[in-house]
Tab-separated table of C-alpha atoms and ligand atoms in Angstrom:
chain	number	residue	atom	x	y	z
R	1	UNK	CA	35.692	-29.656	5.844
R	2	UNK	CA	37.311	-26.234	6.276
R	3	UNK	CA	34.975	-23.236	6.514
R	4	UNK	CA	36.464	-19.753	6.704
R	5	UNK	CA	34.232	-16.842	7.756
R	6	UNK	CA	35.077	-13.227	6.929
R	7	UNK	CA	33.666	-10.321	8.934
R	8	UNK	CA	34.735	-6.706	9.234
R	9	UNK	CA	32.035	-4.259	10.191
R	10	UNK	CA	29.434	-3.992	12.930
R	11	UNK	CA	26.452	-5.404	10.975
R	12	UNK	CA	28.460	-8.553	10.136
R	13	UNK	CA	28.887	-9.666	13.722
R	14	UNK	CA	25.253	-10.519	14.555
R	15	UNK	CA	25.095	-12.467	11.268
R	16	UNK	CA	28.188	-14.625	11.718
R	17	UNK	CA	27.411	-15.579	15.339
R	18	UNK	CA	24.535	-18.008	14.607
R	19	UNK	CA	26.347	-19.664	11.696
R	20	UNK	CA	29.526	-20.195	13.731
R	21	UNK	CA	27.440	-21.590	16.526
R	22	UNK	CA	25.430	-23.949	14.339
R	23	UNK	CA	28.554	-25.322	12.653
R	24	UNK	CA	30.264	-25.896	16.002
R	25	UNK	CA	28.323	-29.104	16.566
R	26	UNK	CA	29.474	-30.600	13.225
R	27	UNK	CA	32.567	-32.467	14.306
R	28	UNK	CA	34.011	-32.773	10.806
R	29	UNK	CA	33.931	-28.991	10.274
R	30	UNK	CA	36.981	-26.878	11.108
R	31	UNK	CA	36.187	-23.176	11.297
R	32	UNK	CA	38.425	-20.138	10.894
R	33	UNK	CA	37.296	-16.603	11.631
R	34	UNK	CA	38.936	-13.650	9.874
R	35	UNK	CA	38.258	-10.072	11.041
R	36	UNK	CA	39.321	-7.500	8.455
R	37	UNK	CA	39.352	-4.638	10.967
R	38	UNK	CA	37.090	-2.428	8.826
R	39	UNK	CA	35.526	-1.471	12.150
R	40	UNK	CA	38.060	-1.218	14.956
R	41	UNK	CA	36.670	0.947	17.780
R	42	UNK	CA	35.894	-1.239	20.789
R	43	UNK	CA	32.262	-0.116	20.787
R	44	UNK	CA	31.883	-0.932	17.071
R	45	UNK	CA	33.573	-4.334	17.242
R	46	UNK	CA	35.009	-5.917	20.406
R	47	UNK	CA	31.915	-5.466	22.529
R	48	UNK	CA	29.851	-7.249	19.865
R	49	UNK	CA	32.215	-10.217	19.978
R	50	UNK	CA	31.777	-10.385	23.756
R	51	UNK	CA	28.004	-10.026	23.846
R	52	UNK	CA	27.359	-12.359	20.921
R	53	UNK	CA	29.865	-14.906	22.319
R	54	UNK	CA	31.886	-14.928	19.109
R	55	UNK	CA	35.322	-16.478	19.620
R	56	UNK	CA	38.305	-14.174	19.128
R	57	UNK	CA	39.270	-13.977	15.444
R	58	UNK	CA	41.922	-16.461	14.289
R	59	UNK	CA	43.262	-13.806	11.944
R	60	UNK	CA	42.985	-10.000	12.230
R	61	UNK	CA	43.833	-8.015	9.126
R	62	UNK	CA	43.665	-4.612	10.900
R	63	UNK	CA	42.915	-2.658	7.724
R	64	UNK	CA	41.167	0.296	9.389
R	65	UNK	CA	39.419	3.121	7.535
R	66	UNK	CA	40.122	4.585	4.108
R	67	UNK	CA	38.498	5.506	0.828
R	68	UNK	CA	36.432	2.697	-0.673
R	69	UNK	CA	39.142	1.763	-3.173
R	70	UNK	CA	41.905	1.881	-0.613
R	71	UNK	CA	39.990	-0.063	2.027
R	72	UNK	CA	38.789	-2.716	-0.429
R	73	UNK	CA	42.257	-3.098	-1.956
R	74	UNK	CA	43.900	-3.309	1.462
R	75	UNK	CA	41.533	-6.069	2.549
R	76	UNK	CA	42.211	-7.984	-0.673
R	77	UNK	CA	45.982	-7.654	-0.331
R	78	UNK	CA	46.005	-8.808	3.270
R	79	UNK	CA	43.381	-11.534	2.833
R	80	UNK	CA	44.899	-13.312	-0.179
R	81	UNK	CA	47.860	-14.862	1.700
R	82	UNK	CA	45.497	-16.065	4.437
R	83	UNK	CA	43.413	-17.955	1.881
R	84	UNK	CA	46.490	-19.354	0.174
R	85	UNK	CA	47.847	-20.597	3.473
R	86	UNK	CA	44.621	-22.018	4.896
R	87	UNK	CA	43.064	-23.359	1.689
R	88	UNK	CA	39.459	-23.433	2.945
R	89	UNK	CA	36.812	-25.523	1.161
R	90	UNK	CA	34.432	-22.587	1.350
R	91	UNK	CA	34.610	-18.957	2.463
R	92	UNK	CA	31.445	-17.434	3.927
R	93	UNK	CA	30.931	-13.687	3.530
R	94	UNK	CA	28.133	-11.697	5.165
R	95	UNK	CA	25.908	-8.785	4.176
R	96	UNK	CA	27.038	-5.937	1.961
R	97	UNK	CA	30.012	-4.136	3.458
R	98	UNK	CA	33.358	-3.527	1.768
R	99	UNK	CA	34.879	-6.521	3.574
R	100	UNK	CA	32.231	-8.746	1.954
R	101	UNK	CA	32.995	-7.846	-1.643
R	102	UNK	CA	36.763	-7.706	-1.092
R	103	UNK	CA	36.900	-11.249	0.297
R	104	UNK	CA	34.568	-12.583	-2.411
R	105	UNK	CA	36.805	-11.147	-5.150
R	106	UNK	CA	39.942	-12.701	-3.688
R	107	UNK	CA	38.322	-16.140	-3.469
R	108	UNK	CA	36.778	-16.001	-6.936
R	109	UNK	CA	40.214	-15.337	-8.448
R	110	UNK	CA	41.783	-18.182	-6.477
R	111	UNK	CA	39.040	-20.652	-7.373
R	112	UNK	CA	37.861	-20.990	-3.757
R	113	UNK	CA	34.120	-21.458	-3.259
R	114	UNK	CA	32.229	-18.495	-1.791
R	115	UNK	CA	28.961	-18.601	0.148
R	116	UNK	CA	27.116	-15.290	0.527
R	117	UNK	CA	24.930	-15.002	3.598
R	118	UNK	CA	22.144	-12.428	3.083
R	119	UNK	CA	22.262	-12.694	-0.703
R	120	UNK	CA	19.827	-11.206	-3.199
R	121	UNK	CA	18.870	-7.960	-1.452
R	122	UNK	CA	18.540	-5.017	-3.847
R	123	UNK	CA	17.709	-1.347	-3.335
R	124	UNK	CA	18.127	-0.723	-7.106
R	125	UNK	CA	20.043	2.404	-6.099
R	126	UNK	CA	23.611	2.255	-7.317
R	127	UNK	CA	24.532	5.459	-5.538
R	128	UNK	CA	24.668	3.323	-2.370
R	129	UNK	CA	28.073	1.679	-1.951
R	130	UNK	CA	26.364	-1.351	-0.430
R	131	UNK	CA	24.319	-1.935	-3.608
R	132	UNK	CA	27.519	-2.242	-5.640
R	133	UNK	CA	28.904	-4.628	-3.020
R	134	UNK	CA	25.754	-6.778	-3.172
R	135	UNK	CA	25.671	-6.962	-6.969
R	136	UNK	CA	29.313	-7.952	-7.304
R	137	UNK	CA	29.336	-10.402	-4.394
R	138	UNK	CA	26.250	-12.225	-5.679
R	139	UNK	CA	27.724	-12.576	-9.163
R	140	UNK	CA	30.853	-14.139	-7.685
R	141	UNK	CA	29.268	-16.407	-5.072
R	142	UNK	CA	28.794	-20.165	-5.546
R	143	UNK	CA	26.148	-20.535	-2.845
R	144	UNK	CA	23.657	-17.748	-2.171
R	145	UNK	CA	21.736	-17.834	1.101
R	146	UNK	CA	18.720	-15.518	0.911
R	147	UNK	CA	16.582	-14.138	3.751
R	148	UNK	CA	13.332	-13.696	1.816
R	149	UNK	CA	11.576	-14.478	-1.456
R	150	UNK	CA	12.404	-11.137	-3.097
R	151	UNK	CA	16.080	-12.141	-2.792
R	152	UNK	CA	15.515	-15.302	-4.826
R	153	UNK	CA	13.636	-13.363	-7.491
R	154	UNK	CA	16.332	-10.682	-7.794
R	155	UNK	CA	19.044	-13.301	-8.202
R	156	UNK	CA	17.161	-15.277	-10.839
R	157	UNK	CA	16.502	-12.100	-12.785
R	158	UNK	CA	20.256	-11.439	-12.761
R	159	UNK	CA	20.925	-14.851	-14.256
R	160	UNK	CA	22.038	-16.747	-11.158
R	161	UNK	CA	21.320	-20.470	-11.544
R	162	UNK	CA	18.420	-21.522	-9.278
R	163	UNK	CA	20.423	-24.454	-7.887
R	164	UNK	CA	22.870	-22.007	-6.299
R	165	UNK	CA	20.107	-20.169	-4.384
R	166	UNK	CA	19.004	-21.329	-0.928
R	167	UNK	CA	16.303	-19.499	0.987
R	168	UNK	CA	17.345	-19.943	4.603
R	169	UNK	CA	15.699	-16.974	6.356
R	170	UNK	CA	17.261	-14.154	8.292
R	171	UNK	CA	20.417	-14.947	10.281
R	172	UNK	CA	20.396	-11.572	12.002
R	173	UNK	CA	17.043	-12.448	13.532
R	174	UNK	CA	18.657	-15.609	14.979
R	175	UNK	CA	20.856	-13.408	17.172
R	176	UNK	CA	17.902	-11.234	18.091
R	177	UNK	CA	15.781	-14.229	19.127
R	178	UNK	CA	18.607	-15.583	21.255
R	179	UNK	CA	19.426	-12.354	23.097
R	180	UNK	CA	16.045	-10.598	23.329
R	181	UNK	CA	15.167	-12.100	26.740
R	182	UNK	CA	18.440	-10.784	28.134
R	183	UNK	CA	17.939	-7.402	26.461
R	184	UNK	CA	14.470	-7.078	27.973
R	185	UNK	CA	15.803	-7.700	31.473
R	186	UNK	CA	18.060	-4.676	31.217
R	187	UNK	CA	17.700	-1.878	33.685
R	188	UNK	CA	15.314	0.721	32.272
R	189	UNK	CA	15.359	3.157	35.193
R	190	UNK	CA	17.322	5.828	33.380
R	191	UNK	CA	15.018	5.775	30.344
R	192	UNK	CA	12.214	8.215	29.590
R	193	UNK	CA	8.711	6.687	29.645
R	194	UNK	CA	8.251	7.137	25.883
R	195	UNK	CA	11.069	7.812	23.484
R	196	UNK	CA	12.117	7.764	19.843
R	197	UNK	CA	15.311	5.831	19.116
R	198	UNK	CA	17.353	7.319	16.267
R	199	UNK	CA	20.325	6.070	14.241
R	200	UNK	CA	21.850	7.745	11.227
R	201	UNK	CA	25.014	6.968	9.295
R	202	UNK	CA	24.368	6.654	5.523
R	203	UNK	CA	26.692	8.877	3.479
R	204	UNK	CA	23.658	10.291	1.621
R	205	UNK	CA	22.228	11.573	4.920
R	206	UNK	CA	25.292	12.578	6.903
R	207	UNK	CA	27.976	13.563	4.384
R	208	UNK	CA	25.921	16.435	2.977
R	209	UNK	CA	25.720	19.375	5.389
R	210	UNK	CA	22.333	20.642	4.197
R	211	UNK	CA	20.768	17.177	4.375
R	212	UNK	CA	22.140	16.530	7.842
R	213	UNK	CA	20.981	19.928	9.086
R	214	UNK	CA	17.483	19.342	7.800
R	215	UNK	CA	17.295	15.890	9.427
R	216	UNK	CA	18.481	17.321	12.760
R	217	UNK	CA	15.795	20.006	12.527
R	218	UNK	CA	13.146	17.326	11.991
R	219	UNK	CA	14.510	15.452	14.992
R	220	UNK	CA	14.245	18.596	17.147
R	221	UNK	CA	10.540	18.612	16.256
R	222	UNK	CA	10.200	14.935	17.154
R	223	UNK	CA	11.911	15.733	20.462
R	224	UNK	CA	9.025	18.023	21.433
R	225	UNK	CA	6.684	15.025	21.624
R	226	UNK	CA	9.061	12.179	22.422
R	227	UNK	CA	12.540	12.223	23.936
R	228	UNK	CA	15.021	11.408	21.188
R	229	UNK	CA	17.784	8.944	22.099
R	230	UNK	CA	20.451	8.989	19.422
R	231	UNK	CA	23.399	6.561	19.602
R	232	UNK	CA	25.636	8.195	17.006
R	233	UNK	CA	27.962	6.352	14.611
R	234	UNK	CA	31.502	7.848	14.752
R	235	UNK	CA	31.082	9.143	11.213
R	236	UNK	CA	27.856	10.984	12.133
R	237	UNK	CA	29.343	12.578	15.222
R	238	UNK	CA	32.315	13.695	13.137
R	239	UNK	CA	30.084	15.213	10.444
R	240	UNK	CA	27.944	17.091	12.973
R	241	UNK	CA	31.113	18.712	14.194
R	242	UNK	CA	32.639	19.187	10.683
R	243	UNK	CA	29.557	21.102	9.532
R	244	UNK	CA	29.422	23.192	12.721
R	245	UNK	CA	25.974	21.764	13.586
R	246	UNK	CA	24.812	20.835	17.031
R	247	UNK	CA	22.505	18.175	18.343
R	248	UNK	CA	20.707	20.546	20.738
R	249	UNK	CA	18.430	18.750	23.162
R	250	UNK	CA	18.763	15.355	21.479
R	251	UNK	CA	20.341	12.729	23.735
R	252	UNK	CA	23.391	12.007	21.621
R	253	UNK	CA	25.273	9.002	23.012
R	254	UNK	CA	28.109	6.782	21.815
R	255	UNK	CA	27.341	3.654	19.744
R	256	UNK	CA	25.774	1.072	22.043
R	257	UNK	CA	26.564	-2.592	22.555
R	258	UNK	CA	24.225	-5.080	20.846
R	259	UNK	CA	22.180	-6.122	23.872
R	260	UNK	CA	21.774	-2.574	25.152
R	261	UNK	CA	20.612	-1.362	21.746
R	262	UNK	CA	18.220	-4.282	21.357
R	263	UNK	CA	16.702	-3.488	24.757
R	264	UNK	CA	16.215	0.133	23.696
R	265	UNK	CA	14.619	-0.913	20.402
R	266	UNK	CA	12.209	-3.292	22.063
R	267	UNK	CA	10.845	-0.534	24.337
R	268	UNK	CA	10.875	2.376	21.863
R	269	UNK	CA	7.674	4.152	20.830
R	270	UNK	CA	9.210	4.498	17.383
R	271	UNK	CA	12.579	3.973	15.716
R	272	UNK	CA	13.835	6.491	13.154
R	273	UNK	CA	16.780	5.195	11.134
R	274	UNK	CA	18.633	4.851	7.853
R	275	UNK	CA	20.128	1.468	8.793
R	276	UNK	CA	19.275	-1.697	6.875
R	277	UNK	CA	19.397	-4.162	9.741
R	278	UNK	CA	17.292	-2.029	12.069
R	279	UNK	CA	14.438	-2.052	9.548
R	280	UNK	CA	14.432	-5.842	9.983
R	281	UNK	CA	14.812	-5.877	13.749
R	282	UNK	CA	11.896	-3.459	14.267
R	283	UNK	CA	9.754	-5.568	11.931
R	284	UNK	CA	10.469	-8.627	14.052
R	285	UNK	CA	9.790	-6.687	17.265
R	286	UNK	CA	6.604	-5.061	15.910
R	287	UNK	CA	7.972	-1.580	16.693
R	288	UNK	CA	7.096	1.229	14.229
R	289	UNK	CA	10.081	2.128	12.043
R	290	UNK	CA	10.370	5.336	10.012
R	291	UNK	CA	13.207	4.969	7.529
R	292	UNK	CA	15.037	8.086	6.355
R	293	UNK	CA	15.665	6.696	2.875
R	294	UNK	CA	13.852	6.783	-0.462
R	295	UNK	CA	14.294	3.050	-1.054
R	296	UNK	CA	15.089	-0.147	0.772
R	297	UNK	CA	16.848	-3.370	-0.145
R	298	UNK	CA	14.570	-5.035	2.420
R	299	UNK	CA	11.100	-4.588	0.894
R	300	UNK	CA	9.431	-7.234	3.077
R	301	UNK	CA	9.877	-4.890	6.017
R	302	UNK	CA	7.494	-2.531	4.185
R	303	UNK	CA	5.122	-5.072	2.611
R	304	UNK	CA	4.817	-7.290	5.710
R	305	UNK	CA	6.500	-5.422	8.529
R	306	UNK	CA	6.252	-2.150	10.409
R	307	UNK	CA	8.590	-0.136	8.187
R	308	UNK	CA	7.559	3.090	6.415
R	309	UNK	CA	9.924	4.862	4.014
R	310	UNK	CA	9.761	8.576	4.773
R	311	UNK	CA	12.783	9.539	2.680
R	312	UNK	CA	13.948	13.082	3.403
R	313	UNK	CA	10.461	14.538	3.487
R	314	UNK	CA	9.935	16.339	6.833
R	315	UNK	CA	6.135	16.468	6.260
R	316	UNK	CA	5.952	12.716	5.782
R	317	UNK	CA	8.026	12.179	8.942
R	318	UNK	CA	5.689	14.517	10.833
R	319	UNK	CA	2.504	12.820	9.613
R	320	UNK	CA	3.838	9.322	10.335
R	321	UNK	CA	4.943	10.437	13.775
R	322	UNK	CA	1.450	11.771	14.493
R	323	UNK	CA	0.072	8.315	13.667
R	324	UNK	CA	2.536	6.774	16.123
R	325	UNK	CA	1.575	9.268	18.838
R	326	UNK	CA	-2.108	8.541	18.228
R	327	UNK	CA	-1.489	4.792	18.561
R	328	UNK	CA	-2.353	4.303	14.886
R	329	UNK	CA	1.051	3.248	13.570
R	330	UNK	CA	1.227	0.578	10.913
R	331	UNK	CA	0.973	-2.970	12.261
R	332	UNK	CA	3.020	-5.747	10.738
R	333	UNK	CA	3.724	-9.465	10.716
R	334	UNK	CA	7.014	-11.358	10.905
R	335	UNK	CA	8.195	-12.568	7.462
R	336	UNK	CA	8.443	-16.331	6.851
R	337	UNK	CA	11.657	-18.039	8.042
R	338	UNK	CA	12.607	-15.197	10.371
R	339	UNK	CA	12.391	-17.709	13.161
R	340	UNK	CA	15.784	-17.987	14.870
R	341	UNK	CA	16.895	-21.058	12.871
R	342	UNK	CA	18.495	-19.587	9.732
R	343	UNK	CA	22.054	-20.321	10.914
R	344	UNK	CA	21.072	-23.920	11.554
R	345	UNK	CA	19.689	-24.193	8.013
R	346	UNK	CA	22.943	-22.878	6.554
R	347	UNK	CA	24.936	-25.349	8.654
R	348	UNK	CA	22.767	-28.236	7.417
R	349	UNK	CA	23.176	-27.217	3.786
R	350	UNK	CA	26.933	-26.903	4.178
R	351	UNK	CA	27.822	-29.775	6.386
R	352	UNK	CA	25.197	-32.519	6.431
X	401	LIG	C1	29.964	0.509	7.069
X	401	LIG	C2	29.277	-0.169	5.887
X	401	LIG	C3	27.776	0.058	5.984
X	401	LIG	C4	27.242	-0.372	7.329
X	401	LIG	C5	28.010	0.356	8.423
X	401	LIG	C6	27.558	-0.026	9.801
X	401	LIG	C7	30.547	-0.205	3.767
X	401	LIG	C8	30.628	0.393	2.423
X	401	LIG	N1	29.707	0.405	4.622
X	401	LIG	O1	29.732	1.901	6.947
X	401	LIG	O2	27.129	-0.718	4.980
X	401	LIG	O3	25.864	-0.053	7.418
X	401	LIG	O4	29.400	0.024	8.267
X	401	LIG	O5	28.202	0.727	10.756
X	401	LIG	O6	31.183	-1.185	4.045
X	401	LIG	N2	34.993	4.801	12.009
X	401	LIG	C9	35.458	4.869	13.297
X	401	LIG	N3	35.610	3.716	13.991
X	401	LIG	C10	35.331	2.492	13.477
X	401	LIG	C11	34.870	2.433	12.156
X	401	LIG	C12	34.694	3.584	11.451
X	401	LIG	O7	35.702	5.944	13.818
X	401	LIG	O8	35.495	1.479	14.181
X	401	LIG	C13	34.786	6.042	11.250
X	401	LIG	C14	35.956	6.416	10.404
X	401	LIG	O9	36.047	7.778	10.376
X	401	LIG	C15	35.575	5.902	9.035
X	401	LIG	C16	34.072	6.123	9.060
X	401	LIG	O10	33.682	5.865	10.397
X	401	LIG	O11	36.223	6.547	8.012
X	401	LIG	C17	33.307	5.217	8.134
X	401	LIG	O12	33.625	3.853	8.366
X	401	LIG	P1	33.465	2.776	7.183
X	401	LIG	O13	33.765	1.416	7.685
X	401	LIG	O14	34.197	3.250	5.980
X	401	LIG	O15	31.949	2.889	6.795
X	401	LIG	P2	30.630	2.941	7.706
X	401	LIG	O16	30.009	4.272	7.515
X	401	LIG	O17	30.906	2.482	9.105
């Protein structure tokens, strides 16, 4: 059985690692790993391969950055010959990035089966590029592996046949469970006693100068009570400079490797973010998470976990932060099947 995995951007890497690993023990499975090169900086890609023990890609498409149309088209053009040559029995795509939808489209047209890992998530906000990627990928996929019950419901409502839907749990949490002990042993000497960990990269927050300025001002306020540590995505750093803003006293650092970032999350007083995956990781860790978005495609992090949507409302951010400082932040529980074995469940469904 030939399984071909496609990854391209940072949030894909912690999802593919457990599936690759679980399939390794199935002797009749031959795996191929394709990296589209959507993310290419060493600290956005290579270091994740090293820390997550992902083997070097068999094929690198080296597409790099571009507009959505250009990047998606480039991935499709370069990926098609790879599929034609390797003729996999199934192609697994991960999450909701441009590489995900591009690979799914190529396979659907060639009649190659597609499995979507992390299927069914919906923010119901089509202004997010990822929402478009999720909708299209799920329509094209033959096997849909969901992390939570809301995923199954969304897919059924969109007319996906129930026999194609498999609730396997959260593969990203598999990587977290495996590497948390290592992350917690990391040297914490250089860290402040209490700190807020911040990430920000959504176009809606960083591509609009006024929005970005207002968020930075809120973060300056947070920084009065808690040191702000802010590993900045290359796009965010670029925008801060494009708009002539400055990060003042915030500790702006380069994007961090997986284990280092996980260690920081696990010790943070609060995490402030617009990332999808970090909403899930903080829920697992029981760390308060204030999300700078009006909606989330991961509603269990709000209904069961520690996540609070504060949107772009500085007053809401302030009041939630006061709760954190007073030790009264929302408590949560870990959603079902976020147990470190999702990759194993996918491998069983595929190969056994
Ligand atoms: C992509 C995903 C997003 C995910 C995020 C995680 C899509 C539509 N978006 O967004 O869902 O949450 O990755 O990081 O697929 N850049 C670099 N070095 C890199 C990669 C990017 O400098 O290695 C810069 C480039 O200027 C590029 C910009 O970041 O134009 C945006 O990169 P891109 O891959 O288009 O989108 P992300 O914002 O990273």
